[in-house]
Short mmCIF file of C-alpha atoms and ligand atoms in Angstrom, two decimals:
data_model
loop_
_atom_site.label_atom_id
_atom_site.label_comp_id
_atom_site.label_asym_id
_atom_site.label_seq_id
_atom_site.Cartn_x
_atom_site.Cartn_y
_atom_site.Cartn_z
CA MET A 1 -1.44 43.76 40.05
CA LYS A 2 -4.08 42.61 42.47
CA SER A 3 -6.17 39.63 41.63
CA ALA A 4 -9.56 38.95 43.12
CA PRO A 5 -9.66 36.41 45.96
CA PRO A 6 -11.39 33.15 45.06
CA ALA A 7 -15.14 33.32 45.43
CA ASP A 8 -16.68 31.55 48.38
CA THR A 9 -18.40 28.27 47.72
CA SER A 10 -22.09 28.83 47.14
CA ASP A 11 -24.66 28.39 49.88
CA ALA A 12 -26.05 25.48 47.89
CA ALA A 13 -22.72 23.64 48.07
CA LEU A 14 -22.48 24.31 51.79
CA ALA A 15 -25.99 23.00 52.28
CA GLU A 16 -24.93 19.90 50.37
CA VAL A 17 -22.03 19.30 52.76
CA ALA A 18 -24.34 19.72 55.73
CA SER A 19 -26.97 17.41 54.32
CA SER A 20 -24.35 14.85 53.28
CA SER A 21 -23.76 14.42 57.01
CA THR A 22 -27.34 13.28 57.51
CA LYS A 23 -27.51 11.33 54.24
CA LEU A 24 -24.29 9.48 54.92
CA ALA A 25 -25.18 8.78 58.51
CA SER A 26 -28.43 7.25 57.35
CA SER A 27 -26.78 5.32 54.50
CA LYS A 28 -24.12 4.03 56.93
CA GLU A 29 -26.95 3.01 59.23
CA LYS A 30 -28.68 1.25 56.35
CA THR A 31 -25.49 -0.62 55.42
CA LYS A 32 -25.04 -1.54 59.05
CA ARG A 33 -28.66 -2.67 59.43
CA THR A 34 -28.56 -4.78 56.25
CA ALA A 35 -25.33 -6.35 57.39
CA LEU A 36 -26.74 -6.99 60.82
CA THR A 37 -29.95 -8.63 59.69
CA ARG A 38 -27.97 -10.89 57.39
CA THR A 39 -25.05 -12.00 59.45
CA SER A 40 -25.18 -10.91 63.04
CA PRO A 41 -27.42 -13.30 64.91
CA LYS A 42 -25.97 -12.61 68.40
CA PRO A 43 -25.79 -8.95 69.48
CA ASP A 44 -23.49 -8.27 72.48
CA VAL A 45 -26.31 -6.53 74.35
CA GLU A 46 -29.86 -7.46 73.55
CA GLY A 47 -31.25 -5.09 70.95
CA ALA A 48 -27.99 -3.07 70.80
CA PRO A 49 -25.46 -4.75 68.54
CA SER A 50 -21.88 -3.52 68.95
CA GLU A 51 -19.96 -1.56 66.28
CA SER A 52 -17.36 -4.33 66.03
CA SER A 53 -19.93 -7.00 65.32
CA SER A 54 -21.47 -4.85 62.57
CA ALA A 55 -18.10 -3.84 61.04
CA GLY A 56 -16.98 -7.45 61.04
CA SER A 57 -20.11 -8.52 59.22
CA LEU A 58 -19.85 -6.16 56.22
CA THR A 59 -19.42 -7.92 52.90
CA SER A 60 -16.59 -6.63 50.73
CA LEU A 61 -19.13 -4.89 48.48
CA GLN A 62 -20.74 -3.15 51.45
CA LYS A 63 -17.32 -2.11 52.73
CA ALA A 64 -16.39 -0.74 49.30
CA MET A 65 -19.65 1.24 49.22
CA ARG A 66 -19.07 2.62 52.70
CA ASP A 67 -15.48 3.62 51.86
CA SER A 68 -16.60 5.32 48.69
CA LEU A 69 -19.27 7.33 50.56
CA ASP A 70 -16.72 8.30 53.23
CA GLY A 71 -14.27 9.35 50.50
CA ALA A 72 -16.89 11.47 48.71
CA ARG A 73 -17.84 13.22 51.93
CA PHE A 74 -14.18 13.88 52.79
CA ARG A 75 -13.57 15.46 49.37
CA LEU A 76 -16.69 17.63 49.70
CA ILE A 77 -15.71 18.93 53.17
CA ASN A 78 -12.12 19.41 51.97
CA GLU A 79 -13.26 21.50 49.00
CA THR A 80 -15.48 23.62 51.22
CA LEU A 81 -12.60 24.34 53.61
CA TYR A 82 -10.30 25.40 50.76
CA LYS A 83 -12.83 27.55 48.91
CA ASN A 84 -14.18 29.61 51.80
CA ALA A 85 -12.96 32.14 54.31
CA SER A 86 -12.23 30.71 57.76
CA GLU A 87 -15.21 32.36 59.42
CA ARG A 88 -17.50 30.24 57.32
CA ALA A 89 -15.51 27.04 57.87
CA LYS A 90 -15.56 27.62 61.62
CA GLY A 91 -19.33 28.16 61.68
CA MET A 92 -19.87 25.01 59.64
CA MET A 93 -17.67 22.83 61.89
CA GLN A 94 -19.20 24.20 65.07
CA GLU A 95 -22.72 23.49 63.86
CA ASP A 96 -21.83 19.91 63.03
CA PRO A 97 -18.71 18.64 64.87
CA ARG A 98 -19.18 15.26 63.13
CA MET A 99 -17.97 17.03 59.99
CA PHE A 100 -14.64 17.66 61.72
CA GLU A 101 -14.30 14.00 62.77
CA ASP A 102 -15.20 12.74 59.30
CA TYR A 103 -12.77 15.20 57.73
CA HIS A 104 -9.93 13.98 59.91
CA ALA A 105 -10.66 10.31 59.34
CA GLY A 106 -10.44 11.03 55.57
CA PHE A 107 -7.35 13.20 55.96
CA ARG A 108 -5.51 10.46 57.87
CA ARG A 109 -6.41 7.92 55.16
CA GLN A 110 -5.00 10.29 52.52
CA VAL A 111 -1.68 11.03 54.20
CA GLN A 112 -1.13 7.39 55.15
CA SER A 113 -0.62 6.73 51.44
CA TRP A 114 2.18 9.32 51.33
CA PRO A 115 5.80 8.18 51.73
CA THR A 116 6.18 10.50 54.75
CA ASN A 117 3.92 12.95 56.50
CA PRO A 118 4.87 16.50 57.59
CA VAL A 119 3.70 15.99 61.16
CA ASN A 120 6.05 13.04 61.67
CA HIS A 121 8.86 15.10 60.19
CA TYR A 122 8.13 17.91 62.71
CA ILE A 123 7.82 15.49 65.65
CA ASP A 124 11.24 14.17 64.77
CA SER A 125 12.98 17.52 64.23
CA LEU A 126 11.35 19.38 67.16
CA SER A 127 12.12 16.57 69.61
CA ARG A 128 15.79 17.63 69.26
CA TYR A 129 15.03 21.25 70.31
CA PRO A 130 16.00 22.47 73.81
CA PRO A 131 13.64 21.45 76.63
CA ARG A 132 10.84 23.94 77.39
CA THR A 133 10.68 25.20 73.79
CA VAL A 134 7.21 26.72 73.32
CA ILE A 135 5.55 25.55 70.11
CA ALA A 136 2.24 26.78 68.67
CA ASP A 137 0.62 24.33 66.24
CA LEU A 138 -1.81 26.33 64.11
CA GLY A 139 -4.36 24.03 62.42
CA CYS A 140 -3.22 21.06 64.48
CA GLY A 141 -5.94 18.58 63.43
CA ASP A 142 -6.03 15.81 66.00
CA GLY A 143 -3.06 17.33 67.86
CA ALA A 144 -0.52 14.67 66.87
CA LEU A 145 2.40 17.05 67.55
CA ALA A 146 1.24 17.79 71.11
CA ARG A 147 0.45 14.15 71.84
CA ALA A 148 4.01 13.21 70.89
CA LEU A 149 5.95 16.17 72.33
CA VAL A 150 4.09 17.23 75.52
CA PRO A 151 5.10 13.98 77.29
CA GLU A 152 8.71 14.84 76.29
CA GLY A 153 8.54 18.13 78.22
CA PHE A 154 7.73 20.55 75.37
CA ALA A 155 4.96 23.10 75.65
CA VAL A 156 2.79 22.56 72.56
CA LEU A 157 -0.18 24.90 72.24
CA SER A 158 -2.56 23.39 69.68
CA PHE A 159 -5.31 25.23 67.83
CA ASP A 160 -7.93 24.11 65.35
CA LEU A 161 -11.50 24.93 64.36
CA VAL A 162 -12.93 22.43 66.87
CA SER A 163 -11.59 21.48 70.30
CA ASP A 164 -11.20 17.86 71.34
CA GLY A 165 -11.63 18.87 74.99
CA GLY A 166 -8.00 17.89 75.66
CA TYR A 167 -4.97 19.04 73.73
CA VAL A 168 -6.76 21.16 71.14
CA VAL A 169 -8.10 24.69 71.73
CA ALA A 170 -10.81 25.93 69.35
CA ALA A 171 -9.72 29.03 67.42
CA ASP A 172 -9.83 30.49 63.95
CA THR A 173 -6.10 30.76 63.34
CA CYS A 174 -6.62 33.10 60.38
CA SER A 175 -8.25 35.75 62.53
CA ALA A 176 -7.34 35.42 66.22
CA VAL A 177 -5.03 32.97 67.98
CA PRO A 178 -5.71 33.27 71.72
CA LEU A 179 -2.07 33.92 72.70
CA PRO A 180 -0.26 37.11 73.76
CA GLY A 181 1.71 39.38 71.44
CA SER A 182 1.33 42.80 69.85
CA GLU A 183 2.09 44.18 66.40
CA GLY A 184 3.99 47.21 67.67
CA ASN A 185 3.12 50.89 67.43
CA GLU A 186 2.19 53.16 64.57
CA GLY A 187 5.20 54.63 62.77
CA GLU A 188 7.72 52.33 64.51
CA LYS A 189 9.78 49.40 63.37
CA SER A 190 9.59 46.62 65.97
CA ALA A 191 8.87 42.96 66.72
CA GLY A 192 5.92 43.83 68.97
CA GLU A 193 5.92 42.73 72.60
CA GLY A 194 4.56 40.15 75.01
CA GLN A 195 5.22 37.03 72.92
CA VAL A 196 5.90 33.61 74.51
CA VAL A 197 6.15 31.34 71.44
CA ASP A 198 9.49 30.08 70.05
CA VAL A 199 8.21 28.05 67.10
CA VAL A 200 5.00 28.18 65.05
CA VAL A 201 4.05 25.14 62.95
CA CYS A 202 1.56 25.29 60.09
CA ALA A 203 1.40 21.74 58.74
CA LEU A 204 -0.93 21.60 55.72
CA SER A 205 -3.19 24.06 57.50
CA LEU A 206 -3.17 27.20 55.30
CA MET A 207 -6.55 26.13 53.99
CA SER A 208 -9.01 29.02 54.14
CA THR A 209 -9.01 31.67 51.41
CA ASN A 210 -7.86 34.17 54.07
CA TRP A 211 -4.79 32.07 55.04
CA PRO A 212 -2.45 35.14 54.95
CA GLY A 213 -4.28 36.11 58.17
CA CYS A 214 -2.71 33.04 59.80
CA ILE A 215 0.76 34.26 58.78
CA ARG A 216 -0.07 37.64 60.32
CA GLU A 217 -1.10 35.90 63.55
CA ALA A 218 2.05 33.74 63.50
CA TRP A 219 4.18 36.91 63.41
CA ARG A 220 2.18 38.52 66.22
CA ILE A 221 2.58 35.57 68.62
CA LEU A 222 6.24 34.69 67.85
CA LYS A 223 9.17 36.06 69.83
CA GLU A 224 11.68 38.07 67.78
CA GLY A 225 13.93 35.58 65.99
CA GLY A 226 11.29 32.84 66.45
CA GLU A 227 10.76 30.21 63.75
CA LEU A 228 7.82 29.64 61.46
CA LYS A 229 7.66 26.19 59.88
CA ILE A 230 5.27 25.67 56.98
CA ALA A 231 4.47 22.44 55.14
CA GLU A 232 2.14 22.67 52.16
CA VAL A 233 1.07 20.36 49.34
CA THR A 234 3.35 21.02 46.35
CA SER A 235 0.55 21.22 43.78
CA ARG A 236 -1.03 24.15 45.67
CA PHE A 237 1.73 26.63 44.79
CA THR A 238 1.06 28.97 41.88
CA ASP A 239 4.40 30.76 42.35
CA VAL A 240 6.78 29.80 45.17
CA ASP A 241 8.79 33.04 44.91
CA LEU A 242 5.65 35.16 45.32
CA PHE A 243 4.66 33.02 48.31
CA ILE A 244 8.06 33.71 49.90
CA ALA A 245 7.71 37.41 49.04
CA LEU A 246 4.32 37.55 50.77
CA LEU A 247 5.84 36.00 53.90
CA GLY A 248 8.64 38.60 53.61
CA SER A 249 6.11 41.43 53.56
CA VAL A 250 4.62 40.13 56.82
CA GLY A 251 8.07 40.07 58.49
CA PHE A 252 9.49 36.60 57.83
CA LYS A 253 12.93 35.91 56.39
CA LEU A 254 13.38 32.64 54.52
CA LYS A 255 15.91 30.30 56.18
CA SER A 256 15.35 27.16 54.15
CA LYS A 257 13.13 25.60 51.50
CA ASP A 258 12.93 21.86 50.91
CA ASP A 259 11.19 20.55 47.81
CA SER A 260 12.73 17.09 47.89
CA ASN A 261 9.48 15.44 48.93
CA SER A 262 7.12 14.21 46.22
CA HIS A 263 3.94 15.48 47.95
CA PHE A 264 4.70 18.56 50.04
CA MET A 265 7.17 21.45 50.39
CA LEU A 266 8.78 22.50 53.66
CA PHE A 267 9.73 26.09 54.50
CA GLU A 268 11.48 27.58 57.51
CA PHE A 269 11.26 31.29 58.20
CA LYS A 270 12.62 33.52 60.95
CA LYS A 271 10.58 36.37 62.42
CA VAL A 272 12.26 39.74 61.94
CA ALA A 273 11.26 43.22 63.13
CA ARG A 274 9.12 45.14 60.65
CA LYS A 275 7.58 48.54 60.14
CA TRP A 276 4.08 48.93 61.55
CA LYS A 277 1.38 48.42 58.88
CA LYS A 278 -1.89 50.22 58.29
CA GLU A 279 -5.06 48.14 57.86
CA LYS A 280 -5.11 49.01 54.16
CA ASP A 281 -1.63 47.45 53.79
CA TRP A 282 -2.97 44.34 55.51
CA ASP A 283 -5.96 44.24 53.18
CA ALA A 284 -3.59 44.11 50.19
CA ILE A 285 -1.74 41.16 51.78
CA LEU A 286 -4.90 39.28 52.74
CA TYR A 287 -6.10 39.72 49.18
CA LYS A 288 -3.34 37.44 47.93
CA GLY A 289 -4.84 34.18 49.23
CA ASP A 290 -5.03 32.83 45.69
CA LEU A 291 -1.24 32.36 45.65
CA LEU A 292 -2.19 28.93 47.02
CA LYS A 293 -4.67 26.85 45.04
CA PRO A 294 -7.16 24.57 46.78
CA CYS A 295 -5.79 21.08 47.25
CA GLU A 296 -7.86 18.46 45.50
CA TYR A 297 -7.35 14.97 46.81
CA LYS A 298 -7.91 12.31 44.17
CA ARG A 299 -10.36 9.47 44.41
CA ARG A 300 -8.54 6.49 45.81
N1 SAH B 401 -1.55 19.87 61.04
C1 SAH B 401 -2.29 18.62 61.14
C2 SAH B 401 -3.68 18.70 60.46
C3 SAH B 401 -3.64 19.01 59.00
S1 SAH B 401 -5.26 19.07 58.26
C4 SAH B 401 -1.49 17.49 60.54
O1 SAH B 401 -0.61 17.75 59.73
O2 SAH B 401 -1.77 16.35 60.89
C5 SAH B 401 -5.46 20.83 58.23
C6 SAH B 401 -6.10 21.35 59.51
O3 SAH B 401 -6.11 22.77 59.46
C7 SAH B 401 -7.54 20.90 59.70
O4 SAH B 401 -7.66 20.27 60.94
C8 SAH B 401 -8.32 22.19 59.65
O5 SAH B 401 -9.46 22.18 60.48
C9 SAH B 401 -7.27 23.18 60.13
N2 SAH B 401 -7.60 24.55 59.76
C10 SAH B 401 -7.75 25.06 58.51
N3 SAH B 401 -8.10 26.35 58.58
C11 SAH B 401 -8.15 26.67 59.89
C12 SAH B 401 -8.46 27.87 60.61
N4 SAH B 401 -8.79 28.99 59.97
N5 SAH B 401 -8.41 27.85 61.95
C13 SAH B 401 -8.08 26.72 62.62
N6 SAH B 401 -7.78 25.55 62.00
C14 SAH B 401 -7.82 25.54 60.66
#
């Protein structure tokens, strides 16, 4: 039985995220100004005190207040990303790229408290792959995988909602990854053609309500027999078997599942040939985004 996809976050909530950018910037400024007038008598450049002098001068109460504001903003952006379709998330990030930076600063703080982090696990395991393996990192964040593996001779193609002007290419991975590959022809069973990617990584990045679109794109860009590696927060799964079945319907065969970690699950799938699908079959698959619940990070 089909269930309705989760409703998008209201416009009011989105407006709140956008305005929190301005509010927090001004409250950070206020904290900085207060700190400066109290304890920073010697700015590095006249009239333009440096960030380090202001950060160093925060009292522990001011630092606690700043951290709590940063944490609240991170949770608000996080919720918006999980409760909306990717088109909306992309528009929001492009309008205010600071949102992307703030999100990532908060995300890094969160995962630092975990015993291990999926990206480090992938850096370690992929570094043992043959040289010239082509890896696509869908929802790469700050591109940690590429930063570690490109210098080792791997081709890592990194995509996220906002580009950093270096390693990361801006793309909505749930609708169109700018890489070659077809889905085959009507009435035929095939693996498509034109693909160059050996491994796709989705590390904690199946965030938007239309995340099955990212799985569809992963299949389209992978060579036949290519690997899809997924890491997701354990508490997001409503039913792991249904999740695996959805991946199966897109054309991925489960190779391994690892639930030994306390925070996230790791899956490895292999791309197999499949029968061409009509758009109405895709609609039924995309409709199943609520198999993964939004991830709510706790106050820390
Ligand atoms: N994989 C990285 C980042 C994880 S945070 C790591 O493990 O360190 C999840 C990332 O997925 C965020 O950077 C978010 O912007 C990205 N993301 C979520 N939905 C996306 C989409 N539709 N298109 C591109 N990136 C997306």
